[in-house]
Amino acid sequence: MIILPAIDIKDGNCVRLFKGDFSTVEKVASDYLETARSFEAAGAQWIHMVDLDGAKEGRPVNTRIYTDVAEKTGLKVELGGGIRSLETIKEYLEMGITRVILGSVALKNPKLVCDAVEKFGSEKIVVGIDAMNEMVATEGWLESSDVHYIDLANKMIESGVKYFIFTDISKDGTLSGVNREQLKKLADATEGRANIVASGGVHTMDDIIACKEMGLYGTICGKSIYKGTLDLREAVQYAEVK
């Protein structure tokens, strides 16, 4: 399993939100590059980054920050937020981003996801499924839908998608533990056909252990690292044990 420490960017700052609510923005680090390098020093190979401004505006906003991390660290950058076109995906990949996250468009423009996988390959594309009460939310979590998260995953698998990030919005930024029940349902429903990354609510090593025992591909850790409830080095070492 891989551990993906997270940096969310809003107005150029490293922040975290509570349950995806933009009014709860909290600055958690002063320097994004310094923070990324500390993750690398702790043994992380990946970093999960989100352009919160981009998610809200539907277009890339803080591009230089992500390309900086890709160029100036050895971390593989997984990036989401405001990616709505093949051109944007192409530009990010050419700038050194390793994998791009398609969120809202998976629901609103599934053909784009299909085309992206066909053009750039399944290793470069990850679909972010964000759910509230098991129903998919879009547009920076500001809009809800009547689509069940497992139904969306199955539809995306048919389009060639192999990587998914599942976030229970009610858990995100709460340090209340991952939603084991919903993650298990998703892992069982897609077993052998997809790689699942858990996101939202990670608090302690118990969550890392639970995710690994479920056979998940990865776990994203944000607030738990900044608040000191999870030791990133310990999490990475445990996750890497075969």
Coordinates of C-alpha atoms in Angstrom, one line a residue:
M1 CA 0.0 0.0 0.0
I2 CA 1.2 3.6 -0.6
I3 CA 0.7 6.5 1.7
L4 CA -0.1 9.9 0.1
P5 CA 0.5 12.8 2.4
A6 CA -1.7 15.7 1.3
I7 CA -1.4 19.4 0.6
D8 CA -4.5 21.4 -0.3
I9 CA -3.9 24.8 -1.8
K10 CA -6.2 27.8 -1.4
D11 CA -5.1 31.4 -2.3
G12 CA -1.5 30.0 -2.5
N13 CA -1.6 28.7 1.1
C14 CA -1.4 25.1 2.5
V15 CA -4.8 24.6 4.1
R16 CA -7.3 22.0 5.3
L17 CA -11.0 22.1 5.3
F18 CA -13.6 20.6 7.7
K19 CA -16.0 18.3 5.8
G20 CA -15.1 20.2 2.6
D21 CA -16.6 23.4 3.8
F22 CA -14.8 26.4 2.3
S23 CA -15.8 28.6 5.3
T24 CA -13.7 26.4 7.6
V25 CA -10.4 26.9 5.8
E26 CA -7.4 26.5 8.2
K27 CA -3.8 27.3 7.2
V28 CA -1.7 24.3 8.3
A29 CA 1.8 25.0 7.0
S30 CA 3.7 28.1 5.9
D31 CA 5.6 26.8 3.0
Y32 CA 4.4 24.2 0.5
L33 CA 7.8 23.2 -0.8
E34 CA 9.3 22.9 2.7
T35 CA 6.2 20.8 3.6
A36 CA 6.6 18.6 0.6
R37 CA 10.3 18.1 1.3
S38 CA 9.5 17.0 4.9
F39 CA 7.1 14.4 3.5
E40 CA 9.9 13.1 1.2
A41 CA 12.3 13.0 4.1
A42 CA 9.8 10.9 6.0
G43 CA 10.0 8.3 3.3
A44 CA 6.9 9.2 1.2
Q45 CA 7.2 8.6 -2.5
W46 CA 3.9 10.3 -3.5
I47 CA 2.1 13.5 -2.6
H48 CA -1.6 14.2 -3.1
M49 CA -2.3 17.8 -4.0
V50 CA -5.6 19.6 -4.5
D51 CA -6.2 23.0 -6.1
L52 CA -9.2 24.1 -4.0
D53 CA -9.5 27.4 -6.0
G54 CA -9.5 25.3 -9.1
A55 CA -12.2 23.0 -7.8
K56 CA -14.4 25.9 -7.1
E57 CA -13.7 27.8 -10.4
G58 CA -13.6 24.8 -12.7
R59 CA -10.1 25.7 -14.0
P60 CA -6.4 25.4 -13.0
V61 CA -5.5 28.2 -10.6
N62 CA -2.3 27.5 -8.6
T63 CA -0.4 25.7 -11.3
R64 CA 3.1 26.9 -10.4
I65 CA 2.9 25.4 -6.9
Y66 CA 2.3 21.9 -8.2
T67 CA 4.9 22.1 -10.9
D68 CA 7.4 23.4 -8.3
V69 CA 6.9 20.3 -6.1
A70 CA 7.2 18.0 -9.2
E71 CA 10.4 19.8 -10.3
K72 CA 12.1 20.4 -6.9
T73 CA 11.4 17.2 -5.0
G74 CA 11.6 13.5 -5.9
L75 CA 7.9 13.0 -5.1
K76 CA 5.3 11.7 -7.6
V77 CA 2.6 14.3 -7.7
E78 CA -1.1 13.3 -7.8
L79 CA -3.1 16.4 -8.6
G80 CA -6.8 17.3 -8.6
G81 CA -9.1 20.3 -8.6
G82 CA -10.5 22.1 -11.7
I83 CA -9.3 19.7 -14.3
R84 CA -12.0 19.7 -16.9
S85 CA -10.4 19.1 -20.3
L86 CA -7.9 16.9 -22.2
E87 CA -5.8 20.0 -22.8
T88 CA -5.4 20.7 -19.1
I89 CA -4.5 17.0 -18.4
K90 CA -1.9 17.1 -21.2
E91 CA -0.4 20.3 -19.9
Y92 CA -0.1 19.0 -16.3
L93 CA 1.4 15.7 -17.4
E94 CA 3.9 17.5 -19.6
M95 CA 4.8 19.7 -16.6
G96 CA 5.8 16.6 -14.6
I97 CA 2.6 15.8 -12.7
T98 CA 2.5 12.0 -12.4
R99 CA -1.3 11.4 -12.1
V100 CA -4.3 13.7 -12.5
I101 CA -7.5 13.4 -10.6
L102 CA -10.8 13.7 -12.4
G103 CA -13.7 14.4 -10.0
S104 CA -16.8 16.2 -11.1
V105 CA -16.3 15.4 -14.8
A106 CA -16.6 11.7 -14.1
L107 CA -20.3 12.3 -13.4
K108 CA -20.9 15.3 -15.7
N109 CA -18.8 14.3 -18.7
P110 CA -17.9 10.6 -18.5
K111 CA -16.8 10.7 -22.2
L112 CA -13.9 13.0 -21.1
V113 CA -12.7 10.3 -18.7
C114 CA -13.0 7.6 -21.3
D115 CA -11.0 9.8 -23.8
A116 CA -8.4 10.7 -21.1
V117 CA -7.7 7.0 -20.3
E118 CA -7.5 6.2 -24.0
K119 CA -5.1 9.1 -24.8
F120 CA -2.9 9.1 -21.7
G121 CA -3.2 5.6 -20.3
S122 CA -4.9 4.3 -17.1
E123 CA -1.8 4.8 -15.0
K124 CA -2.1 8.6 -15.5
I125 CA -5.8 9.0 -14.6
V126 CA -7.5 8.6 -11.2
V127 CA -11.2 9.2 -10.6
G128 CA -12.1 10.9 -7.4
I129 CA -15.4 9.8 -6.0
D130 CA -16.6 12.0 -3.2
A131 CA -19.8 11.0 -1.5
M132 CA -22.2 12.2 1.1
N133 CA -24.5 9.6 2.5
E134 CA -23.2 7.3 -0.2
M135 CA -24.3 9.7 -3.0
V136 CA -21.8 11.4 -5.3
A137 CA -21.1 15.1 -4.8
T138 CA -19.5 17.4 -7.4
E139 CA -18.2 20.9 -8.0
G140 CA -15.9 21.1 -5.0
W141 CA -18.6 19.2 -3.0
L142 CA -21.0 22.1 -3.4
E143 CA -23.5 20.0 -5.5
S144 CA -25.1 16.7 -4.7
S145 CA -26.4 14.0 -7.1
D146 CA -28.6 10.9 -7.1
V147 CA -25.8 8.6 -8.2
H148 CA -24.5 5.9 -5.8
Y149 CA -20.7 5.9 -5.4
I150 CA -20.4 2.2 -6.3
D151 CA -22.5 2.6 -9.4
L152 CA -20.2 5.4 -10.6
A153 CA -17.1 3.3 -9.9
N154 CA -18.5 0.4 -11.9
K155 CA -19.3 2.7 -14.8
M156 CA -15.8 4.2 -14.7
I157 CA -14.2 0.8 -14.7
E158 CA -16.1 0.0 -17.9
S159 CA -14.4 3.2 -19.3
G160 CA -11.0 1.7 -18.5
V161 CA -10.3 3.5 -15.2
K162 CA -8.1 1.6 -12.8
Y163 CA -7.5 4.1 -10.0
F164 CA -10.1 5.6 -7.6
I165 CA -9.9 7.9 -4.6
F166 CA -12.9 7.5 -2.4
T167 CA -13.8 10.2 0.1
D168 CA -16.6 10.2 2.6
I169 CA -17.2 14.0 2.8
S170 CA -18.7 13.7 6.3
K171 CA -15.3 12.3 7.5
D172 CA -12.9 14.6 5.7
G173 CA -10.8 16.8 7.9
T174 CA -12.5 15.4 11.1
L175 CA -9.9 13.0 12.4
S176 CA -12.7 10.7 13.2
G177 CA -11.4 7.6 11.3
V178 CA -11.9 6.4 7.7
N179 CA -15.3 5.1 6.7
R180 CA -14.4 1.4 6.9
E181 CA -17.9 0.2 6.0
Q182 CA -18.1 2.2 2.7
L183 CA -14.5 1.5 1.8
K184 CA -15.0 -2.2 2.3
K185 CA -18.2 -2.2 0.2
L186 CA -16.3 -0.4 -2.6
A187 CA -13.3 -2.7 -2.4
D188 CA -15.5 -5.8 -2.5
A189 CA -17.6 -4.5 -5.4
T190 CA -14.5 -3.7 -7.5
E191 CA -12.2 -6.5 -6.3
G192 CA -9.5 -7.4 -8.9
R193 CA -10.7 -4.6 -11.3
A194 CA -9.6 -1.4 -9.6
N195 CA -7.1 0.2 -7.1
I196 CA -8.8 2.0 -4.3
V197 CA -7.3 4.9 -2.3
A198 CA -8.9 5.8 1.0
S199 CA -9.4 9.5 1.8
G200 CA -11.1 11.4 4.6
G201 CA -11.0 11.0 8.3
V202 CA -7.5 9.3 8.8
H203 CA -6.6 9.8 12.4
T204 CA -4.1 7.3 13.7
M205 CA -2.1 4.2 12.7
D206 CA -5.4 2.2 13.3
D207 CA -6.7 3.7 10.1
I208 CA -3.6 2.8 8.1
I209 CA -3.8 -0.8 9.5
A210 CA -7.5 -1.1 8.6
C211 CA -6.9 0.2 5.0
K212 CA -4.0 -2.2 4.5
E213 CA -6.0 -5.1 5.9
M214 CA -8.8 -4.3 3.4
G215 CA -6.2 -4.6 0.6
L216 CA -6.5 -1.0 -0.5
Y217 CA -4.0 0.4 -2.9
G218 CA -3.4 3.6 -0.9
T219 CA -4.4 6.0 1.9
I220 CA -4.3 9.8 1.8
C221 CA -3.3 11.5 5.1
G222 CA -3.7 15.2 5.6
K223 CA -4.8 16.8 8.9
S224 CA -3.6 13.7 10.9
I225 CA 0.0 14.6 9.8
Y226 CA -0.4 18.3 10.5
K227 CA -2.0 17.8 13.9
G228 CA 0.6 15.1 14.9
T229 CA -1.9 12.2 15.5
L230 CA -0.2 10.2 12.8
D231 CA 3.6 9.7 12.3
L232 CA 4.1 9.8 8.5
R233 CA 7.4 7.8 8.7
E234 CA 5.8 5.1 10.7
A235 CA 2.8 5.0 8.4
V236 CA 5.0 4.7 5.3
Q237 CA 7.1 2.0 6.8
Y238 CA 4.1 -0.1 7.8
A239 CA 2.3 0.4 4.5
E240 CA 5.4 -0.7 2.5
V241 CA 5.8 -4.1 4.3
K242 CA 4.8 -6.9 2.0

